PDB file of C-alpha atoms and ligand atoms in Angstrom:
ATOM      1  CA  MET Z   1     104.661-119.685  87.122  1.00  0.00           C
ATOM      2  CA  GLN Z   2     105.200-117.714  90.329  1.00  0.00           C
ATOM      3  CA  SER Z   3     104.977-119.789  93.509  1.00  0.00           C
ATOM      4  CA  VAL Z   4     102.106-119.079  95.867  1.00  0.00           C
ATOM      5  CA  SER Z   5     104.589-118.750  98.743  1.00  0.00           C
ATOM      6  CA  SER Z   6     106.527-115.946  97.053  1.00  0.00           C
ATOM      7  CA  ALA Z   7     103.305-114.051  96.270  1.00  0.00           C
ATOM      8  CA  ILE Z   8     102.191-114.444  99.901  1.00  0.00           C
ATOM      9  CA  ARG Z   9     105.577-113.372 101.213  1.00  0.00           C
ATOM     10  CA  ALA Z  10     105.458-110.238  99.045  1.00  0.00           C
ATOM     11  CA  ALA Z  11     102.004-109.354 100.428  1.00  0.00           C
ATOM     12  CA  LEU Z  12     103.243-109.850 104.010  1.00  0.00           C
ATOM     13  CA  LEU Z  13     106.178-107.565 103.298  1.00  0.00           C
ATOM     14  CA  THR Z  14     103.950-104.795 101.926  1.00  0.00           C
ATOM     15  CA  GLY Z  15     103.645-102.168 104.669  1.00  0.00           C
ATOM     16  CA  ASP Z  16     101.278 -99.582 103.242  1.00  0.00           C
ATOM     17  CA  PRO Z  17      97.729-100.557 104.328  1.00  0.00           C
ATOM     18  CA  ARG Z  18      96.045 -99.856 101.002  1.00  0.00           C
ATOM     19  CA  ALA Z  19      98.774-101.673  99.093  1.00  0.00           C
ATOM     20  CA  LYS Z  20      98.643-104.625 101.507  1.00  0.00           C
ATOM     21  CA  CYS Z  21      94.875-104.926 100.968  1.00  0.00           C
ATOM     22  CA  PHE Z  22      95.389-104.916  97.237  1.00  0.00           C
ATOM     23  CA  ALA Z  23      98.216-107.455  97.466  1.00  0.00           C
ATOM     24  CA  ALA Z  24      96.200-109.830  99.693  1.00  0.00           C
ATOM     25  CA  ARG Z  25      93.179-109.755  97.409  1.00  0.00           C
ATOM     26  CA  ASP Z  26      95.387-110.105  94.367  1.00  0.00           C
ATOM     27  CA  VAL Z  27      97.136-113.230  95.741  1.00  0.00           C
ATOM     28  CA  ALA Z  28      93.742-114.765  96.560  1.00  0.00           C
ATOM     29  CA  ARG Z  29      92.418-113.990  93.071  1.00  0.00           C
ATOM     30  CA  ARG Z  30      95.480-115.320  91.265  1.00  0.00           C
ATOM     31  CA  TRP Z  31      95.470-118.507  93.362  1.00  0.00           C
ATOM     32  CA  ARG Z  32      91.774-119.069  92.605  1.00  0.00           C
ATOM     33  CA  LYS Z  33      92.410-118.652  88.894  1.00  0.00           C
ATOM     34  CA  GLY Z  34      95.277-121.158  88.942  1.00  0.00           C
ATOM     35  CA  GLU Z  35      97.934-118.528  88.220  1.00  0.00           C
ATOM     36  CA  LEU Z  36     100.152-119.432  91.187  1.00  0.00           C
ATOM     37  CA  ALA Z  37     102.003-122.720  91.657  1.00  0.00           C
ATOM     38  CA  PHE Z  38     101.514-124.870  94.759  1.00  0.00           C
ATOM     39  CA  THR Z  39     105.202-124.499  95.625  1.00  0.00           C
ATOM     40  CA  PHE Z  40     106.683-123.453  98.958  1.00  0.00           C
ATOM     41  CA  ASP Z  41     110.132-122.215  98.039  1.00  0.00           C
ATOM     42  CA  GLU Z  42     110.062-119.095 100.231  1.00  0.00           C
ATOM     43  CA  THR Z  43     109.964-118.817 103.992  1.00  0.00           C
ATOM     44  CA  MET Z  44     107.620-116.372 105.677  1.00  0.00           C
ATOM     45  CA  PRO Z  45     109.086-113.339 107.483  1.00  0.00           C
ATOM     46  CA  GLU Z  46     109.291-113.362 111.294  1.00  0.00           C
ATOM     47  CA  GLU Z  47     107.192-110.225 111.245  1.00  0.00           C
ATOM     48  CA  PRO Z  48     105.190-108.691 108.411  1.00  0.00           C
ATOM     49  CA  ALA Z  49     105.798-105.114 107.266  1.00  0.00           C
ATOM     50  CA  TRP Z  50     103.539-102.510 108.845  1.00  0.00           C
ATOM     51  CA  PRO Z  51     103.144 -98.757 108.298  1.00  0.00           C
ATOM     52  CA  ASP Z  52     104.835 -96.159 110.563  1.00  0.00           C
ATOM     53  CA  ARG Z  53     101.403 -95.228 111.855  1.00  0.00           C
ATOM     54  CA  PRO Z  54      99.532 -96.343 113.932  1.00  0.00           C
ATOM     55  CA  GLU Z  55     102.020 -96.207 116.755  1.00  0.00           C
ATOM     56  CA  LEU Z  56     101.905 -99.621 118.445  1.00  0.00           C
ATOM     57  CA  LEU Z  57     101.593 -99.645 122.232  1.00  0.00           C
ATOM     58  CA  ALA Z  58     101.426-102.316 124.919  1.00  0.00           C
ATOM     59  CA  PRO Z  59      97.772-102.855 125.857  1.00  0.00           C
ATOM     60  CA  ASN Z  60      98.266-101.277 129.313  1.00  0.00           C
ATOM     61  CA  LYS Z  61      99.757 -98.146 127.679  1.00  0.00           C
ATOM     62  CA  MET Z  62      96.731 -97.569 125.445  1.00  0.00           C
ATOM     63  CA  PRO Z  63      94.901 -94.311 126.184  1.00  0.00           C
ATOM     64  CA  LYS Z  64      91.356 -94.677 127.487  1.00  0.00           C
ATOM     65  CA  ARG Z  65      88.860 -94.833 124.677  1.00  0.00           C
ATOM     66  CA  GLY Z  66      86.474 -92.284 126.086  1.00  0.00           C
ATOM     67  CA  LYS Z  67      82.741 -92.728 126.258  1.00  0.00           C
ATOM     68  CA  PHE Z  68      81.156 -94.465 123.281  1.00  0.00           C
ATOM     69  CA  GLY Z  69      78.606 -91.663 123.049  1.00  0.00           C
ATOM     70  CA  SER Z  70      81.318 -89.099 122.304  1.00  0.00           C
ATOM     71  CA  GLU Z  71      82.774 -88.511 118.848  1.00  0.00           C
ATOM     72  CA  ARG Z  72      86.210 -89.358 120.207  1.00  0.00           C
ATOM     73  CA  GLY Z  73      84.976 -92.604 121.708  1.00  0.00           C
ATOM     74  CA  ARG Z  74      83.316 -93.642 118.463  1.00  0.00           C
ATOM     75  CA  ILE Z  75      86.441 -92.965 116.413  1.00  0.00           C
ATOM     76  CA  ALA Z  76      88.527 -94.916 118.949  1.00  0.00           C
ATOM     77  CA  LEU Z  77      86.185 -97.909 118.618  1.00  0.00           C
ATOM     78  CA  TRP Z  78      86.314 -97.990 114.792  1.00  0.00           C
ATOM     79  CA  HIS Z  79      90.064 -97.435 114.881  1.00  0.00           C
ATOM     80  CA  SER Z  80      90.649-100.401 117.171  1.00  0.00           C
ATOM     81  CA  LEU Z  81      88.425-102.592 114.971  1.00  0.00           C
ATOM     82  CA  ALA Z  82      90.300-101.452 111.852  1.00  0.00           C
ATOM     83  CA  HIS Z  83      93.590-102.410 113.492  1.00  0.00           C
ATOM     84  CA  ILE Z  84      92.316-105.890 114.383  1.00  0.00           C
ATOM     85  CA  GLU Z  85      91.283-106.432 110.755  1.00  0.00           C
ATOM     86  CA  PHE Z  86      94.594-105.071 109.479  1.00  0.00           C
ATOM     87  CA  VAL Z  87      96.557-107.578 111.562  1.00  0.00           C
ATOM     88  CA  ALA Z  88      94.066-110.289 110.563  1.00  0.00           C
ATOM     89  CA  ILE Z  89      95.133-109.874 106.910  1.00  0.00           C
ATOM     90  CA  ASP Z  90      98.686-110.834 107.861  1.00  0.00           C
ATOM     91  CA  LEU Z  91      97.534-113.619 110.192  1.00  0.00           C
ATOM     92  CA  ALA Z  92      95.648-115.279 107.323  1.00  0.00           C
ATOM     93  CA  LEU Z  93      98.471-114.751 104.818  1.00  0.00           C
ATOM     94  CA  ASP Z  94     101.031-116.169 107.231  1.00  0.00           C
ATOM     95  CA  MET Z  95      98.788-119.179 107.934  1.00  0.00           C
ATOM     96  CA  ALA Z  96      98.561-119.998 104.211  1.00  0.00           C
ATOM     97  CA  GLY Z  97     102.214-119.254 103.414  1.00  0.00           C
ATOM     98  CA  ARG Z  98     103.830-120.886 106.446  1.00  0.00           C
ATOM     99  CA  PHE Z  99     101.753-124.057 106.722  1.00  0.00           C
ATOM    100  CA  GLY Z 100     100.233-124.440 103.240  1.00  0.00           C
ATOM    101  CA  GLY Z 101     102.979-126.783 102.010  1.00  0.00           C
ATOM    102  CA  GLU Z 102     102.353-129.380 104.718  1.00  0.00           C
ATOM    103  CA  MET Z 103      98.565-128.866 104.810  1.00  0.00           C
ATOM    104  CA  GLY Z 104      97.650-128.929 101.113  1.00  0.00           C
ATOM    105  CA  GLU Z 105      95.783-126.947  98.508  1.00  0.00           C
ATOM    106  CA  GLU Z 106      92.411-126.713 100.238  1.00  0.00           C
ATOM    107  CA  PHE Z 107      94.107-125.166 103.264  1.00  0.00           C
ATOM    108  CA  VAL Z 108      95.775-122.567 101.048  1.00  0.00           C
ATOM    109  CA  SER Z 109      92.447-121.808  99.322  1.00  0.00           C
ATOM    110  CA  ASP Z 110      90.628-121.425 102.635  1.00  0.00           C
ATOM    111  CA  PHE Z 111      93.141-119.093 104.249  1.00  0.00           C
ATOM    112  CA  LEU Z 112      93.697-116.974 101.150  1.00  0.00           C
ATOM    113  CA  TYR Z 113      89.920-116.594 101.047  1.00  0.00           C
ATOM    114  CA  VAL Z 114      90.140-115.415 104.674  1.00  0.00           C
ATOM    115  CA  ALA Z 115      92.968-112.991 103.813  1.00  0.00           C
ATOM    116  CA  ALA Z 116      90.834-111.433 101.063  1.00  0.00           C
ATOM    117  CA  ASP Z 117      87.872-111.138 103.484  1.00  0.00           C
ATOM    118  CA  GLU Z 118      90.062-109.443 106.095  1.00  0.00           C
ATOM    119  CA  ALA Z 119      91.351-106.998 103.494  1.00  0.00           C
ATOM    120  CA  MET Z 120      87.718-106.164 102.647  1.00  0.00           C
ATOM    121  CA  HIS Z 121      86.858-105.758 106.340  1.00  0.00           C
ATOM    122  CA  PHE Z 122      89.819-103.454 106.829  1.00  0.00           C
ATOM    123  CA  ALA Z 123      88.869-101.394 103.771  1.00  0.00           C
ATOM    124  CA  LEU Z 124      85.280-100.981 105.030  1.00  0.00           C
ATOM    125  CA  LEU Z 125      86.517 -99.834 108.443  1.00  0.00           C
ATOM    126  CA  ALA Z 126      89.196 -97.523 107.035  1.00  0.00           C
ATOM    127  CA  ARG Z 127      86.509 -95.897 104.885  1.00  0.00           C
ATOM    128  CA  LYS Z 128      84.230 -95.642 107.912  1.00  0.00           C
ATOM    129  CA  LEU Z 129      86.975 -93.787 109.810  1.00  0.00           C
ATOM    130  CA  GLU Z 130      87.463 -91.447 106.866  1.00  0.00           C
ATOM    131  CA  SER Z 131      83.742 -90.707 106.743  1.00  0.00           C
ATOM    132  CA  MET Z 132      84.113 -89.563 110.371  1.00  0.00           C
ATOM    133  CA  GLY Z 133      87.014 -87.241 109.540  1.00  0.00           C
ATOM    134  CA  SER Z 134      89.712 -89.593 110.861  1.00  0.00           C
ATOM    135  CA  HIS Z 135      91.870 -92.310 109.323  1.00  0.00           C
ATOM    136  CA  TYR Z 136      93.695 -95.544 110.165  1.00  0.00           C
ATOM    137  CA  GLY Z 137      96.934 -94.506 111.852  1.00  0.00           C
ATOM    138  CA  ALA Z 138      95.474 -91.417 113.526  1.00  0.00           C
ATOM    139  CA  LEU Z 139      95.456 -93.120 116.940  1.00  0.00           C
ATOM    140  CA  PRO Z 140      97.817 -95.560 118.673  1.00  0.00           C
ATOM    141  CA  ALA Z 141      96.933 -99.250 118.401  1.00  0.00           C
ATOM    142  CA  HIS Z 142      97.337-102.504 120.312  1.00  0.00           C
ATOM    143  CA  GLY Z 143     100.871-103.775 119.723  1.00  0.00           C
ATOM    144  CA  GLY Z 144     100.390-107.357 120.916  1.00  0.00           C
ATOM    145  CA  LEU Z 145      98.253-108.809 118.142  1.00  0.00           C
ATOM    146  CA  TRP Z 146     101.110-110.581 116.383  1.00  0.00           C
ATOM    147  CA  GLU Z 147     102.281-112.370 119.550  1.00  0.00           C
ATOM    148  CA  ALA Z 148      99.940-115.320 119.069  1.00  0.00           C
ATOM    149  CA  ALA Z 149     101.317-115.865 115.571  1.00  0.00           C
ATOM    150  CA  HIS Z 150     104.900-115.607 116.723  1.00  0.00           C
ATOM    151  CA  ASP Z 151     104.394-118.024 119.612  1.00  0.00           C
ATOM    152  CA  THR Z 152     102.854-120.662 117.324  1.00  0.00           C
ATOM    153  CA  ARG Z 153     105.110-120.296 114.291  1.00  0.00           C
ATOM    154  CA  HIS Z 154     106.441-123.879 114.556  1.00  0.00           C
ATOM    155  CA  ASP Z 155     103.182-125.724 114.948  1.00  0.00           C
ATOM    156  CA  VAL Z 156     100.124-125.608 112.718  1.00  0.00           C
ATOM    157  CA  ALA Z 157      97.891-127.296 115.327  1.00  0.00           C
ATOM    158  CA  ALA Z 158      98.834-124.642 117.894  1.00  0.00           C
ATOM    159  CA  ARG Z 159      98.336-121.853 115.356  1.00  0.00           C
ATOM    160  CA  LEU Z 160      94.870-123.119 114.417  1.00  0.00           C
ATOM    161  CA  ALA Z 161      93.946-123.676 118.061  1.00  0.00           C
ATOM    162  CA  VAL Z 162      94.870-120.137 119.045  1.00  0.00           C
ATOM    163  CA  VAL Z 163      94.263-117.833 116.076  1.00  0.00           C
ATOM    164  CA  PRO Z 164      90.953-118.876 114.489  1.00  0.00           C
ATOM    165  CA  MET Z 165      89.613-120.962 117.383  1.00  0.00           C
ATOM    166  CA  VAL Z 166      90.381-118.545 120.244  1.00  0.00           C
ATOM    167  CA  LEU Z 167      90.996-115.066 118.844  1.00  0.00           C
ATOM    168  CA  GLU Z 168      88.560-115.032 115.945  1.00  0.00           C
ATOM    169  CA  ALA Z 169      86.002-116.982 117.994  1.00  0.00           C
ATOM    170  CA  ARG Z 170      86.271-114.231 120.617  1.00  0.00           C
ATOM    171  CA  GLY Z 171      85.159-111.853 117.866  1.00  0.00           C
ATOM    172  CA  LEU Z 172      81.963-113.904 117.513  1.00  0.00           C
ATOM    173  CA  ASP Z 173      81.315-113.430 121.237  1.00  0.00           C
ATOM    174  CA  VAL Z 174      81.829-109.673 121.425  1.00  0.00           C
ATOM    175  CA  THR Z 175      80.620-108.374 118.044  1.00  0.00           C
ATOM    176  CA  PRO Z 176      76.843-108.747 118.631  1.00  0.00           C
ATOM    177  CA  ALA Z 177      76.964-106.436 121.676  1.00  0.00           C
ATOM    178  CA  THR Z 178      79.036-103.849 119.802  1.00  0.00           C
ATOM    179  CA  LEU Z 179      76.633-104.077 116.883  1.00  0.00           C
ATOM    180  CA  GLU Z 180      73.684-103.423 119.188  1.00  0.00           C
ATOM    181  CA  ARG Z 181      75.362-100.389 120.744  1.00  0.00           C
ATOM    182  CA  VAL Z 182      76.161 -98.987 117.313  1.00  0.00           C
ATOM    183  CA  ARG Z 183      72.588 -99.578 116.099  1.00  0.00           C
ATOM    184  CA  THR Z 184      71.082 -98.068 119.254  1.00  0.00           C
ATOM    185  CA  ALA Z 185      73.210 -94.980 118.690  1.00  0.00           C
ATOM    186  CA  GLY Z 186      71.532 -94.653 115.277  1.00  0.00           C
ATOM    187  CA  ASP Z 187      74.506 -95.691 113.151  1.00  0.00           C
ATOM    188  CA  GLU Z 188      72.789 -98.107 110.754  1.00  0.00           C
ATOM    189  CA  HIS Z 189      75.722 -98.016 108.321  1.00  0.00           C
ATOM    190  CA  GLY Z 190      78.136 -99.041 111.070  1.00  0.00           C
ATOM    191  CA  ALA Z 191      75.757-101.787 112.187  1.00  0.00           C
ATOM    192  CA  ARG Z 192      75.637-103.198 108.642  1.00  0.00           C
ATOM    193  CA  ILE Z 193      79.441-103.330 108.469  1.00  0.00           C
ATOM    194  CA  LEU Z 194      79.581-105.243 111.754  1.00  0.00           C
ATOM    195  CA  ALA Z 195      76.840-107.653 110.662  1.00  0.00           C
ATOM    196  CA  ARG Z 196      78.795-108.484 107.534  1.00  0.00           C
ATOM    197  CA  ILE Z 197      82.023-108.964 109.493  1.00  0.00           C
ATOM    198  CA  LEU Z 198      80.248-111.245 111.973  1.00  0.00           C
ATOM    199  CA  ASP Z 199      78.900-113.407 109.148  1.00  0.00           C
ATOM    200  CA  ASP Z 200      82.316-113.732 107.530  1.00  0.00           C
ATOM    201  CA  GLU Z 201      84.049-114.457 110.828  1.00  0.00           C
ATOM    202  CA  ILE Z 202      81.805-117.475 111.439  1.00  0.00           C
ATOM    203  CA  ARG Z 203      83.251-118.911 108.226  1.00  0.00           C
ATOM    204  CA  HIS Z 204      86.823-118.079 109.327  1.00  0.00           C
ATOM    205  CA  VAL Z 205      86.414-119.872 112.642  1.00  0.00           C
ATOM    206  CA  GLY Z 206      84.831-122.739 110.693  1.00  0.00           C
ATOM    207  CA  PHE Z 207      87.898-123.072 108.444  1.00  0.00           C
ATOM    208  CA  GLY Z 208      90.114-123.068 111.521  1.00  0.00           C
ATOM    209  CA  THR Z 209      88.084-125.791 113.218  1.00  0.00           C
ATOM    210  CA  LYS Z 210      87.881-127.929 110.059  1.00  0.00           C
ATOM    211  CA  HIS Z 211      91.644-127.947 109.543  1.00  0.00           C
ATOM    212  CA  PHE Z 212      92.364-128.380 113.241  1.00  0.00           C
ATOM    213  CA  LEU Z 213      90.216-131.528 113.266  1.00  0.00           C
ATOM    214  CA  LYS Z 214      92.171-132.840 110.265  1.00  0.00           C
ATOM    215  CA  VAL Z 215      95.520-132.209 111.952  1.00  0.00           C
ATOM    216  CA  VAL Z 216      94.584-133.945 115.183  1.00  0.00           C
ATOM    217  CA  ALA Z 217      92.651-136.809 113.536  1.00  0.00           C
ATOM    218  CA  ASP Z 218      95.728-139.061 113.655  1.00  0.00           C
ATOM    219  CA  CYS Z 219      96.574-138.624 117.297  1.00  0.00           C
ATOM    220  CA  ASP Z 220      95.080-140.673 120.132  1.00  0.00           C
ATOM    221  CA  GLU Z 221      93.810-137.678 122.036  1.00  0.00           C
ATOM    222  CA  GLU Z 222      90.261-136.395 121.578  1.00  0.00           C
ATOM    223  CA  PRO Z 223      90.205-133.139 119.546  1.00  0.00           C
ATOM    224  CA  GLU Z 224      88.669-131.219 122.442  1.00  0.00           C
ATOM    225  CA  SER Z 225      91.382-132.187 124.898  1.00  0.00           C
ATOM    226  CA  ALA Z 226      94.157-131.681 122.317  1.00  0.00           C
ATOM    227  CA  TRP Z 227      92.774-128.191 121.742  1.00  0.00           C
ATOM    228  CA  LYS Z 228      92.661-127.426 125.458  1.00  0.00           C
ATOM    229  CA  SER Z 229      96.286-128.453 126.028  1.00  0.00           C
ATOM    230  CA  LEU Z 230      97.440-126.305 123.109  1.00  0.00           C
ATOM    231  CA  VAL Z 231      95.447-123.307 124.285  1.00  0.00           C
ATOM    232  CA  ARG Z 232      96.809-123.654 127.826  1.00  0.00           C
ATOM    233  CA  LYS Z 233     100.327-123.860 126.476  1.00  0.00           C
ATOM    234  CA  TYR Z 234     100.220-121.131 123.838  1.00  0.00           C
ATOM    235  CA  PHE Z 235      97.508-118.644 124.703  1.00  0.00           C
ATOM    236  CA  ARG Z 236      98.420-116.021 127.282  1.00  0.00           C
ATOM    237  CA  GLY Z 237      94.983-114.601 127.996  1.00  0.00           C
ATOM    238  CA  PRO Z 238      91.827-116.088 129.461  1.00  0.00           C
ATOM    239  CA  VAL Z 239      89.128-117.843 127.425  1.00  0.00           C
ATOM    240  CA  LYS Z 240      86.104-116.410 129.110  1.00  0.00           C
ATOM    241  CA  PRO Z 241      82.335-116.168 128.782  1.00  0.00           C
ATOM    242  CA  PRO Z 242      79.905-114.905 127.725  1.00  0.00           C
ATOM    243  CA  PHE Z 243      80.188-117.179 124.693  1.00  0.00           C
ATOM    244  CA  ASN Z 244      78.082-116.795 121.575  1.00  0.00           C
ATOM    245  CA  ASP Z 245      77.164-120.482 121.534  1.00  0.00           C
ATOM    246  CA  SER Z 246      75.054-120.391 118.372  1.00  0.00           C
ATOM    247  CA  ALA Z 247      77.680-118.579 116.267  1.00  0.00           C
ATOM    248  CA  ARG Z 248      80.405-120.836 117.664  1.00  0.00           C
ATOM    249  CA  LEU Z 249      78.371-123.924 116.880  1.00  0.00           C
ATOM    250  CA  ALA Z 250      77.746-122.668 113.331  1.00  0.00           C
ATOM    251  CA  ALA Z 251      81.559-122.577 113.044  1.00  0.00           C
ATOM    252  CA  GLY Z 252      81.858-126.172 114.279  1.00  0.00           C
ATOM    253  CA  LEU Z 253      83.014-125.173 117.740  1.00  0.00           C
ATOM    254  CA  SER Z 254      80.813-127.086 120.160  1.00  0.00           C
ATOM    255  CA  ARG Z 255      80.702-126.412 123.895  1.00  0.00           C
ATOM    256  CA  GLY Z 256      82.818-129.514 124.448  1.00  0.00           C
ATOM    257  CA  PHE Z 257      85.825-127.470 123.327  1.00  0.00           C
ATOM    258  CA  TYR Z 258      85.551-124.457 125.547  1.00  0.00           C
ATOM    259  CA  GLU Z 259      83.101-124.942 128.409  1.00  0.00           C
ATOM    260  CA  ASP Z 260      85.524-126.119 131.063  1.00  0.00           C
ATOM    261  CA  ILE Z 261      88.550-124.128 129.929  1.00  0.00           C
ATOM    262  CA  ALA Z 262      86.878-120.856 130.849  1.00  0.00           C
ATOM    263  CA  VAL Z 263      88.344-119.069 133.847  1.00  0.00           C
TER     264      VAL Z 263
HETATM  265 FE1  FE2 M 301      87.759-109.864 109.776  1.00  0.00          FE
HETATM  266 FE1  FE2 M 302      88.611-113.287 110.414  1.00  0.00          FE
END
């Protein structure tokens, strides 16, 4: 039987977006059906494979998005969201493939579930762009989204603290406002996509929090203060309000974690 780590590695090393989506969902399906062995005989790549386009730029080199009301501004918004979801596929695959051996089968199940969700989110957004006459890769994209994964590649607690519990939780904070803007502009289809993503992301943050609590259960420090030290050490940006307290709480992230880390 093929090992789950080699199937995950192959998905990470698939560069074409459509093929990567298929590979991620296929790994998740085969794992669920018991067709992959809980064996970690392959290491994960330093960096996943990505397509030639979009061109990846430093955040300060990104062109201005333009007004949301304009066609160009709308395409830029959906393109940036599609890119976040594309990188999220690899973040979830790498989580399962890199740390699954030490963390156990439930961890692998949870993060392969996330990888399949992210592939679905990406596919919805790529289709949305196509319906607007554009496509993923048509614009440059944020080149720094893998940094958090790279910086935390040695430490599952740090990875969980930063990726699901900071970055994905940030998605919970900002998505409702984007959804409202999209709905106000009359794009009900776009609003439905964002509502679905928001729902799924609550579960992703919840998986992150659940496994983080397991990892830190054995140490003397309180989970909240362990989380804060890891975030201070490994996260380069600010953790800042406004926070979506109800969505965060639904994901197990109480105010005790983040209220006094905000700057
Ligand atoms: Fe997502
Ligand atoms: Fe997610």
